[in-house]
Amino acid sequence: MSTSNVERVANATPVLVRNQELAAANYLAFEADRVLAVNLMSAPGAGKTSVLEATLRALGGKRRAGVIEGDLETTRDADRILALGIPAHQINTGTVCHLDARMVSRALEQFPVGGFDVLFIENVGNLVCPAEFDLGERLRVMVFSVTEGADKPKKYPLMFHRSHAVLLNKIDLLPYCGVSLEELTRNVREVNPDAAIFPVSCRTGEGIAEWVSWLDAQIPGE
Ligand SMILES: Nc1nc2c(ncn2[C@@H]2O[C@H](COP(=O)(O)OP(=O)(O)O)[C@@H](O)[C@H]2O)c(=O)[nH]1
Ligand SMILES: [Mg+2]
């Protein structure tokens, strides 16, 4: 299509500027507590909670971890984390399609994170808005399931572009969904040449050790 037929829409910046201020305060609080805050993002169902379950199991007792869960409704994801014996706090956003820095700052009042080495914040499932709202995290990690199609990094570039690591999940399903891992990886690289990319399967466990080893290296030492 000719570019003259494409309209680009301007973003609502004052909301984002205010969010950045609150995110900066959260960032300083996390640094003061020496906790690595990880903002985990994806479309609904890509496998964020499954990745968390696999990651928490692999970290074992080696690192003290906590989880803040974001969903429109229910405590299902927090319950899945609590079932592993890991402290978890659920935020329900109602109709809001992403977490923001204010929600996280309020959660921290009830869920102190000073005793953790790593705090995972599972964002609301959405491939668009979470990428615009920083929470004060040091790491942004994205889960992308191969069933979503190889073209999505190009069509929804912001989350891919801003992520420090991209997990290509559900590789056990590659034979059934007609997606080439090479093409998908190439498309991620085109929007983000620097991201660490990990093909994984939460179903078979493939690739989880490589991802967890990378993550573990980001956690501040004693
Ligand atoms: N086949 C397969 N299914 C997976 C994998 N990871 C997650 N799932 C399934 O995908 C669905 C959504 O997973 P969930 O972790 O709840 O995704 P979230 O909404 O991003 O937190 C569940 O039915 C999981 O069992 C995987 O690696 N392979
Ligand atoms: Mg989830």
PDB file of C-alpha atoms and ligand atoms in Angstrom:
ATOM      1  CA  MET A   1       0.000   0.000   0.000  1.00  0.00           C
ATOM      2  CA  SER A   2       1.236   3.518  -0.776  1.00  0.00           C
ATOM      3  CA  THR A   3       2.359   5.391   2.360  1.00  0.00           C
ATOM      4  CA  SER A   4      -0.031   8.256   1.458  1.00  0.00           C
ATOM      5  CA  ASN A   5      -2.872   5.870   2.379  1.00  0.00           C
ATOM      6  CA  VAL A   6      -1.489   5.231   5.880  1.00  0.00           C
ATOM      7  CA  GLU A   7      -2.517   7.438   8.779  1.00  0.00           C
ATOM      8  CA  ARG A   8      -0.428   7.507  11.959  1.00  0.00           C
ATOM      9  CA  VAL A   9      -2.200   8.350  15.209  1.00  0.00           C
ATOM     10  CA  ALA A  10      -0.549  10.545  17.874  1.00  0.00           C
ATOM     11  CA  ASN A  11      -0.225   9.151  21.430  1.00  0.00           C
ATOM     12  CA  ALA A  12      -1.744  10.684  24.591  1.00  0.00           C
ATOM     13  CA  THR A  13       1.564  11.900  26.059  1.00  0.00           C
ATOM     14  CA  PRO A  14       0.601  13.680  29.351  1.00  0.00           C
ATOM     15  CA  VAL A  15      -0.589  10.361  30.822  1.00  0.00           C
ATOM     16  CA  LEU A  16       2.675   8.710  29.830  1.00  0.00           C
ATOM     17  CA  VAL A  17       4.789  11.577  31.224  1.00  0.00           C
ATOM     18  CA  ARG A  18       3.063  11.269  34.629  1.00  0.00           C
ATOM     19  CA  ASN A  19       3.541   7.498  34.503  1.00  0.00           C
ATOM     20  CA  GLN A  20       7.269   7.957  33.838  1.00  0.00           C
ATOM     21  CA  GLU A  21       7.597  10.078  37.009  1.00  0.00           C
ATOM     22  CA  LEU A  22       5.933   7.401  39.134  1.00  0.00           C
ATOM     23  CA  ALA A  23       7.943   4.657  37.415  1.00  0.00           C
ATOM     24  CA  ALA A  24      11.168   6.506  38.260  1.00  0.00           C
ATOM     25  CA  ALA A  25      10.167   6.508  41.958  1.00  0.00           C
ATOM     26  CA  ASN A  26       9.433   2.758  41.809  1.00  0.00           C
ATOM     27  CA  TYR A  27      12.790   2.179  40.100  1.00  0.00           C
ATOM     28  CA  LEU A  28      14.629   3.951  42.930  1.00  0.00           C
ATOM     29  CA  ALA A  29      12.679   1.959  45.537  1.00  0.00           C
ATOM     30  CA  PHE A  30      13.611  -1.327  43.821  1.00  0.00           C
ATOM     31  CA  GLU A  31      17.266  -0.283  43.597  1.00  0.00           C
ATOM     32  CA  ALA A  32      17.279   0.711  47.292  1.00  0.00           C
ATOM     33  CA  ASP A  33      15.858  -2.731  48.155  1.00  0.00           C
ATOM     34  CA  ARG A  34      18.390  -4.411  45.828  1.00  0.00           C
ATOM     35  CA  VAL A  35      15.613  -6.329  44.102  1.00  0.00           C
ATOM     36  CA  LEU A  36      15.700  -7.027  40.365  1.00  0.00           C
ATOM     37  CA  ALA A  37      12.254  -6.021  39.054  1.00  0.00           C
ATOM     38  CA  VAL A  38      11.199  -7.826  35.871  1.00  0.00           C
ATOM     39  CA  ASN A  39       8.198  -6.659  33.840  1.00  0.00           C
ATOM     40  CA  LEU A  40       6.861  -9.772  32.071  1.00  0.00           C
ATOM     41  CA  MET A  41       4.656  -8.962  29.087  1.00  0.00           C
ATOM     42  CA  SER A  42       2.817 -10.789  26.312  1.00  0.00           C
ATOM     43  CA  ALA A  43      -0.473 -11.208  24.525  1.00  0.00           C
ATOM     44  CA  PRO A  44      -3.069 -13.175  26.534  1.00  0.00           C
ATOM     45  CA  GLY A  45      -2.229 -16.872  26.647  1.00  0.00           C
ATOM     46  CA  ALA A  46       1.321 -16.678  25.256  1.00  0.00           C
ATOM     47  CA  GLY A  47       2.528 -18.386  28.422  1.00  0.00           C
ATOM     48  CA  LYS A  48       3.648 -15.748  30.961  1.00  0.00           C
ATOM     49  CA  THR A  49       2.430 -17.655  34.006  1.00  0.00           C
ATOM     50  CA  SER A  50       3.746 -20.944  32.589  1.00  0.00           C
ATOM     51  CA  VAL A  51       7.162 -19.316  32.063  1.00  0.00           C
ATOM     52  CA  LEU A  52       7.016 -18.010  35.637  1.00  0.00           C
ATOM     53  CA  GLU A  53       6.167 -21.454  37.001  1.00  0.00           C
ATOM     54  CA  ALA A  54       9.049 -23.049  35.055  1.00  0.00           C
ATOM     55  CA  THR A  55      11.436 -20.245  36.044  1.00  0.00           C
ATOM     56  CA  LEU A  56      10.551 -20.347  39.738  1.00  0.00           C
ATOM     57  CA  ARG A  57      10.987 -24.136  39.761  1.00  0.00           C
ATOM     58  CA  ALA A  58      14.366 -23.831  38.030  1.00  0.00           C
ATOM     59  CA  LEU A  59      15.565 -21.077  40.385  1.00  0.00           C
ATOM     60  CA  GLY A  60      14.602 -23.370  43.248  1.00  0.00           C
ATOM     61  CA  GLY A  61      15.620 -22.112  46.665  1.00  0.00           C
ATOM     62  CA  LYS A  62      18.705 -20.431  45.169  1.00  0.00           C
ATOM     63  CA  ARG A  63      17.042 -17.006  44.808  1.00  0.00           C
ATOM     64  CA  ARG A  64      14.321 -15.387  46.901  1.00  0.00           C
ATOM     65  CA  ALA A  65      11.542 -14.508  44.471  1.00  0.00           C
ATOM     66  CA  GLY A  66       8.186 -12.744  44.681  1.00  0.00           C
ATOM     67  CA  VAL A  67       5.490 -12.161  42.077  1.00  0.00           C
ATOM     68  CA  ILE A  68       2.988  -9.384  41.412  1.00  0.00           C
ATOM     69  CA  GLU A  69       0.235 -10.548  39.082  1.00  0.00           C
ATOM     70  CA  GLY A  70      -1.849  -8.265  36.854  1.00  0.00           C
ATOM     71  CA  ASP A  71      -5.184  -9.354  35.395  1.00  0.00           C
ATOM     72  CA  LEU A  72      -8.513  -7.719  34.699  1.00  0.00           C
ATOM     73  CA  GLU A  73     -10.280 -10.212  36.977  1.00  0.00           C
ATOM     74  CA  THR A  74      -9.641 -13.264  39.222  1.00  0.00           C
ATOM     75  CA  THR A  75      -6.752 -14.369  41.426  1.00  0.00           C
ATOM     76  CA  ARG A  76      -6.076 -17.440  39.268  1.00  0.00           C
ATOM     77  CA  ASP A  77      -2.490 -16.535  38.356  1.00  0.00           C
ATOM     78  CA  ALA A  78      -1.547 -15.501  41.918  1.00  0.00           C
ATOM     79  CA  ASP A  79      -3.046 -18.819  43.094  1.00  0.00           C
ATOM     80  CA  ARG A  80      -0.823 -20.714  40.608  1.00  0.00           C
ATOM     81  CA  ILE A  81       2.259 -18.959  42.036  1.00  0.00           C
ATOM     82  CA  LEU A  82       1.202 -19.414  45.673  1.00  0.00           C
ATOM     83  CA  ALA A  83       0.746 -23.144  44.943  1.00  0.00           C
ATOM     84  CA  LEU A  84       4.531 -23.259  44.334  1.00  0.00           C
ATOM     85  CA  GLY A  85       5.171 -21.761  47.772  1.00  0.00           C
ATOM     86  CA  ILE A  86       6.216 -18.402  46.280  1.00  0.00           C
ATOM     87  CA  PRO A  87       4.768 -15.141  47.721  1.00  0.00           C
ATOM     88  CA  ALA A  88       2.343 -13.500  45.282  1.00  0.00           C
ATOM     89  CA  HIS A  89       0.104 -10.452  45.180  1.00  0.00           C
ATOM     90  CA  GLN A  90      -2.735 -10.016  42.667  1.00  0.00           C
ATOM     91  CA  ILE A  91      -3.723  -6.685  41.111  1.00  0.00           C
ATOM     92  CA  ASN A  92      -7.134  -6.663  39.383  1.00  0.00           C
ATOM     93  CA  THR A  93      -7.358  -3.797  36.914  1.00  0.00           C
ATOM     94  CA  GLY A  94     -11.101  -4.149  36.135  1.00  0.00           C
ATOM     95  CA  THR A  95     -11.259  -2.689  32.644  1.00  0.00           C
ATOM     96  CA  VAL A  96      -7.712  -1.358  32.295  1.00  0.00           C
ATOM     97  CA  CYS A  97      -5.671  -3.223  29.678  1.00  0.00           C
ATOM     98  CA  HIS A  98      -2.203  -2.790  31.239  1.00  0.00           C
ATOM     99  CA  LEU A  99      -0.476  -2.235  34.572  1.00  0.00           C
ATOM    100  CA  ASP A 100       0.853   1.239  35.317  1.00  0.00           C
ATOM    101  CA  ALA A 101       3.406   2.591  37.783  1.00  0.00           C
ATOM    102  CA  ARG A 102       0.747   3.841  40.209  1.00  0.00           C
ATOM    103  CA  MET A 103      -0.868   0.393  40.480  1.00  0.00           C
ATOM    104  CA  VAL A 104       2.530  -1.138  41.232  1.00  0.00           C
ATOM    105  CA  SER A 105       3.385   1.541  43.785  1.00  0.00           C
ATOM    106  CA  ARG A 106       0.074   0.851  45.590  1.00  0.00           C
ATOM    107  CA  ALA A 107       0.729  -2.889  45.496  1.00  0.00           C
ATOM    108  CA  LEU A 108       4.142  -2.327  47.102  1.00  0.00           C
ATOM    109  CA  GLU A 109       2.408  -0.767  50.148  1.00  0.00           C
ATOM    110  CA  GLN A 110       0.745  -4.135  50.849  1.00  0.00           C
ATOM    111  CA  PHE A 111       3.442  -6.406  49.419  1.00  0.00           C
ATOM    112  CA  PRO A 112       6.902  -5.352  50.637  1.00  0.00           C
ATOM    113  CA  VAL A 113       9.599  -6.645  48.299  1.00  0.00           C
ATOM    114  CA  GLY A 114      12.747  -5.825  50.295  1.00  0.00           C
ATOM    115  CA  GLY A 115      13.424  -9.488  51.107  1.00  0.00           C
ATOM    116  CA  PHE A 116      13.404 -10.650  47.476  1.00  0.00           C
ATOM    117  CA  ASP A 117      16.329 -10.994  45.069  1.00  0.00           C
ATOM    118  CA  VAL A 118      13.959 -10.860  42.120  1.00  0.00           C
ATOM    119  CA  LEU A 119      10.422  -9.525  41.720  1.00  0.00           C
ATOM    120  CA  PHE A 120       8.466 -10.666  38.673  1.00  0.00           C
ATOM    121  CA  ILE A 121       5.581  -8.441  37.629  1.00  0.00           C
ATOM    122  CA  GLU A 122       3.290 -10.325  35.235  1.00  0.00           C
ATOM    123  CA  ASN A 123       1.536  -7.651  33.201  1.00  0.00           C
ATOM    124  CA  VAL A 124      -2.008  -7.825  31.842  1.00  0.00           C
ATOM    125  CA  GLY A 125      -2.105  -9.928  28.667  1.00  0.00           C
ATOM    126  CA  ASN A 126      -1.968  -7.434  25.793  1.00  0.00           C
ATOM    127  CA  LEU A 127       0.553  -7.063  22.983  1.00  0.00           C
ATOM    128  CA  VAL A 128       0.216  -3.265  22.790  1.00  0.00           C
ATOM    129  CA  CYS A 129      -0.375  -1.035  25.847  1.00  0.00           C
ATOM    130  CA  PRO A 130       1.888  -2.645  28.501  1.00  0.00           C
ATOM    131  CA  ALA A 131       4.914  -1.723  26.368  1.00  0.00           C
ATOM    132  CA  GLU A 132       4.124   1.993  26.804  1.00  0.00           C
ATOM    133  CA  PHE A 133       3.756   2.051  30.587  1.00  0.00           C
ATOM    134  CA  ASP A 134       6.999   1.573  32.499  1.00  0.00           C
ATOM    135  CA  LEU A 135       6.537   0.194  36.007  1.00  0.00           C
ATOM    136  CA  GLY A 136      10.009   1.003  37.356  1.00  0.00           C
ATOM    137  CA  GLU A 137      11.462  -2.327  36.212  1.00  0.00           C
ATOM    138  CA  ARG A 138      15.094  -2.915  35.352  1.00  0.00           C
ATOM    139  CA  LEU A 139      14.275  -5.679  32.883  1.00  0.00           C
ATOM    140  CA  ARG A 140      11.464  -6.027  30.372  1.00  0.00           C
ATOM    141  CA  VAL A 141      10.939  -9.599  29.239  1.00  0.00           C
ATOM    142  CA  MET A 142       8.475 -10.607  26.584  1.00  0.00           C
ATOM    143  CA  VAL A 143       6.900 -14.001  25.991  1.00  0.00           C
ATOM    144  CA  PHE A 144       5.814 -14.592  22.413  1.00  0.00           C
ATOM    145  CA  SER A 145       4.236 -17.892  21.468  1.00  0.00           C
ATOM    146  CA  VAL A 146       5.092 -19.264  18.040  1.00  0.00           C
ATOM    147  CA  THR A 147       1.364 -19.848  17.414  1.00  0.00           C
ATOM    148  CA  GLU A 148       0.874 -16.063  17.147  1.00  0.00           C
ATOM    149  CA  GLY A 149       2.583 -15.972  13.738  1.00  0.00           C
ATOM    150  CA  ALA A 150       5.964 -14.814  12.442  1.00  0.00           C
ATOM    151  CA  ASP A 151       4.701 -11.414  11.281  1.00  0.00           C
ATOM    152  CA  LYS A 152       3.812 -10.024  14.733  1.00  0.00           C
ATOM    153  CA  PRO A 153       7.216  -8.475  15.572  1.00  0.00           C
ATOM    154  CA  LYS A 154       6.775  -6.283  12.487  1.00  0.00           C
ATOM    155  CA  LYS A 155       3.094  -5.472  13.144  1.00  0.00           C
ATOM    156  CA  TYR A 156       3.406  -4.864  16.905  1.00  0.00           C
ATOM    157  CA  PRO A 157       7.022  -3.696  17.136  1.00  0.00           C
ATOM    158  CA  LEU A 158       7.062  -1.648  20.341  1.00  0.00           C
ATOM    159  CA  MET A 159       7.017  -4.485  22.904  1.00  0.00           C
ATOM    160  CA  PHE A 160       9.631  -6.430  20.937  1.00  0.00           C
ATOM    161  CA  HIS A 161      11.703  -3.280  20.509  1.00  0.00           C
ATOM    162  CA  ARG A 162      11.690  -2.395  24.222  1.00  0.00           C
ATOM    163  CA  SER A 163      12.311  -5.876  25.634  1.00  0.00           C
ATOM    164  CA  HIS A 164      15.702  -6.944  26.973  1.00  0.00           C
ATOM    165  CA  ALA A 165      14.802 -10.576  26.383  1.00  0.00           C
ATOM    166  CA  VAL A 166      12.241 -12.273  24.130  1.00  0.00           C
ATOM    167  CA  LEU A 167      11.156 -15.847  24.897  1.00  0.00           C
ATOM    168  CA  LEU A 168       9.767 -17.659  21.847  1.00  0.00           C
ATOM    169  CA  ASN A 169       7.454 -20.047  23.684  1.00  0.00           C
ATOM    170  CA  LYS A 170       5.544 -23.182  22.658  1.00  0.00           C
ATOM    171  CA  ILE A 171       8.245 -24.409  20.274  1.00  0.00           C
ATOM    172  CA  ASP A 172       6.774 -27.891  20.834  1.00  0.00           C
ATOM    173  CA  LEU A 173       3.908 -26.667  18.615  1.00  0.00           C
ATOM    174  CA  LEU A 174       6.126 -25.535  15.696  1.00  0.00           C
ATOM    175  CA  PRO A 175       5.313 -28.620  13.576  1.00  0.00           C
ATOM    176  CA  TYR A 176       1.587 -27.837  13.806  1.00  0.00           C
ATOM    177  CA  CYS A 177       1.413 -24.067  13.245  1.00  0.00           C
ATOM    178  CA  GLY A 178       3.388 -23.564  10.037  1.00  0.00           C
ATOM    179  CA  VAL A 179       5.706 -20.974  11.575  1.00  0.00           C
ATOM    180  CA  SER A 180       9.417 -20.911  10.800  1.00  0.00           C
ATOM    181  CA  LEU A 181      11.541 -20.246  13.901  1.00  0.00           C
ATOM    182  CA  GLU A 182      14.227 -18.770  11.603  1.00  0.00           C
ATOM    183  CA  GLU A 183      11.802 -16.241  10.086  1.00  0.00           C
ATOM    184  CA  LEU A 184      10.370 -15.361  13.493  1.00  0.00           C
ATOM    185  CA  THR A 185      13.840 -14.854  14.974  1.00  0.00           C
ATOM    186  CA  ARG A 186      14.845 -12.717  11.977  1.00  0.00           C
ATOM    187  CA  ASN A 187      11.762 -10.524  12.424  1.00  0.00           C
ATOM    188  CA  VAL A 188      12.474 -10.041  16.150  1.00  0.00           C
ATOM    189  CA  ARG A 189      16.088  -9.137  15.299  1.00  0.00           C
ATOM    190  CA  GLU A 190      14.932  -6.528  12.763  1.00  0.00           C
ATOM    191  CA  VAL A 191      12.950  -4.593  15.388  1.00  0.00           C
ATOM    192  CA  ASN A 192      15.441  -5.290  18.206  1.00  0.00           C
ATOM    193  CA  PRO A 193      19.015  -6.235  17.294  1.00  0.00           C
ATOM    194  CA  ASP A 194      20.084  -6.349  20.969  1.00  0.00           C
ATOM    195  CA  ALA A 195      17.473  -8.522  22.694  1.00  0.00           C
ATOM    196  CA  ALA A 196      18.460 -11.890  24.084  1.00  0.00           C
ATOM    197  CA  ILE A 197      16.244 -14.443  22.298  1.00  0.00           C
ATOM    198  CA  PHE A 198      15.368 -17.800  23.869  1.00  0.00           C
ATOM    199  CA  PRO A 199      13.301 -20.439  22.029  1.00  0.00           C
ATOM    200  CA  VAL A 200      11.568 -22.349  24.848  1.00  0.00           C
ATOM    201  CA  SER A 201       8.786 -24.773  25.600  1.00  0.00           C
ATOM    202  CA  CYS A 202       7.120 -24.747  28.987  1.00  0.00           C
ATOM    203  CA  ARG A 203       5.505 -28.037  27.965  1.00  0.00           C
ATOM    204  CA  THR A 204       8.761 -29.975  27.356  1.00  0.00           C
ATOM    205  CA  GLY A 205      11.175 -27.768  29.336  1.00  0.00           C
ATOM    206  CA  GLU A 206      13.366 -27.199  26.262  1.00  0.00           C
ATOM    207  CA  GLY A 207      15.363 -23.958  26.448  1.00  0.00           C
ATOM    208  CA  ILE A 208      14.268 -23.100  30.008  1.00  0.00           C
ATOM    209  CA  ALA A 209      17.744 -23.718  31.498  1.00  0.00           C
ATOM    210  CA  GLU A 210      19.358 -21.284  29.021  1.00  0.00           C
ATOM    211  CA  TRP A 211      16.803 -18.557  29.806  1.00  0.00           C
ATOM    212  CA  VAL A 212      17.071 -19.049  33.580  1.00  0.00           C
ATOM    213  CA  SER A 213      20.855 -18.965  33.431  1.00  0.00           C
ATOM    214  CA  TRP A 214      20.699 -15.614  31.566  1.00  0.00           C
ATOM    215  CA  LEU A 215      18.179 -14.248  34.084  1.00  0.00           C
ATOM    216  CA  ASP A 216      20.189 -15.465  37.057  1.00  0.00           C
ATOM    217  CA  ALA A 217      23.209 -13.561  35.745  1.00  0.00           C
ATOM    218  CA  GLN A 218      21.167 -10.311  35.855  1.00  0.00           C
ATOM    219  CA  ILE A 219      20.336 -10.679  39.567  1.00  0.00           C
ATOM    220  CA  PRO A 220      22.627  -8.568  41.760  1.00  0.00           C
ATOM    221  CA  GLY A 221      25.128 -10.570  43.824  1.00  0.00           C
ATOM    222  CA  GLU A 222      25.249 -10.694  47.609  1.00  0.00           C
TER     223      GLU A 222
HETATM  224  N1  LIG B   1       1.873 -26.614  24.009  1.00  0.00           N
HETATM  225  C1  LIG B   1       2.253 -25.666  24.864  1.00  0.00           C
HETATM  226  N2  LIG B   1       1.335 -25.018  25.603  1.00  0.00           N
HETATM  227  C2  LIG B   1       1.775 -24.073  26.475  1.00  0.00           C
HETATM  228  C3  LIG B   1       3.133 -23.746  26.627  1.00  0.00           C
HETATM  229  N3  LIG B   1       3.236 -22.755  27.538  1.00  0.00           N
HETATM  230  C4  LIG B   1       1.986 -22.492  27.951  1.00  0.00           C
HETATM  231  N4  LIG B   1       1.097 -23.281  27.323  1.00  0.00           N
HETATM  232  C5  LIG B   1      -0.370 -23.285  27.487  1.00  0.00           C
HETATM  233  O1  LIG B   1      -0.858 -22.016  27.035  1.00  0.00           O
HETATM  234  C6  LIG B   1      -2.003 -21.634  27.794  1.00  0.00           C
HETATM  235  C7  LIG B   1      -1.799 -20.247  28.384  1.00  0.00           C
HETATM  236  O2  LIG B   1      -0.717 -20.291  29.306  1.00  0.00           O
HETATM  237  P1  LIG B   1      -0.545 -19.221  30.468  1.00  0.00           P
HETATM  238  O3  LIG B   1       0.752 -19.504  31.135  1.00  0.00           O
HETATM  239  O4  LIG B   1      -1.758 -19.170  31.338  1.00  0.00           O
HETATM  240  O5  LIG B   1      -0.442 -17.866  29.607  1.00  0.00           O
HETATM  241  P2  LIG B   1      -0.553 -16.311  30.063  1.00  0.00           P
HETATM  242  O6  LIG B   1      -1.970 -15.927  29.837  1.00  0.00           O
HETATM  243  O7  LIG B   1       0.382 -15.588  29.150  1.00  0.00           O
HETATM  244  O8  LIG B   1      -0.114 -16.241  31.492  1.00  0.00           O
HETATM  245  C8  LIG B   1      -2.161 -22.710  28.878  1.00  0.00           C
HETATM  246  O9  LIG B   1      -3.146 -23.622  28.442  1.00  0.00           O
HETATM  247  C9  LIG B   1      -0.789 -23.369  28.944  1.00  0.00           C
HETATM  248  O10 LIG B   1      -0.838 -24.717  29.370  1.00  0.00           O
HETATM  249  C10 LIG B   1       4.088 -24.461  25.826  1.00  0.00           C
HETATM  250  O11 LIG B   1       5.304 -24.233  25.866  1.00  0.00           O
HETATM  251  N5  LIG B   1       3.590 -25.390  24.956  1.00  0.00           N
HETATM  252 MG    MG B   2      -1.026 -15.404  33.192  1.00  0.00          MG
END
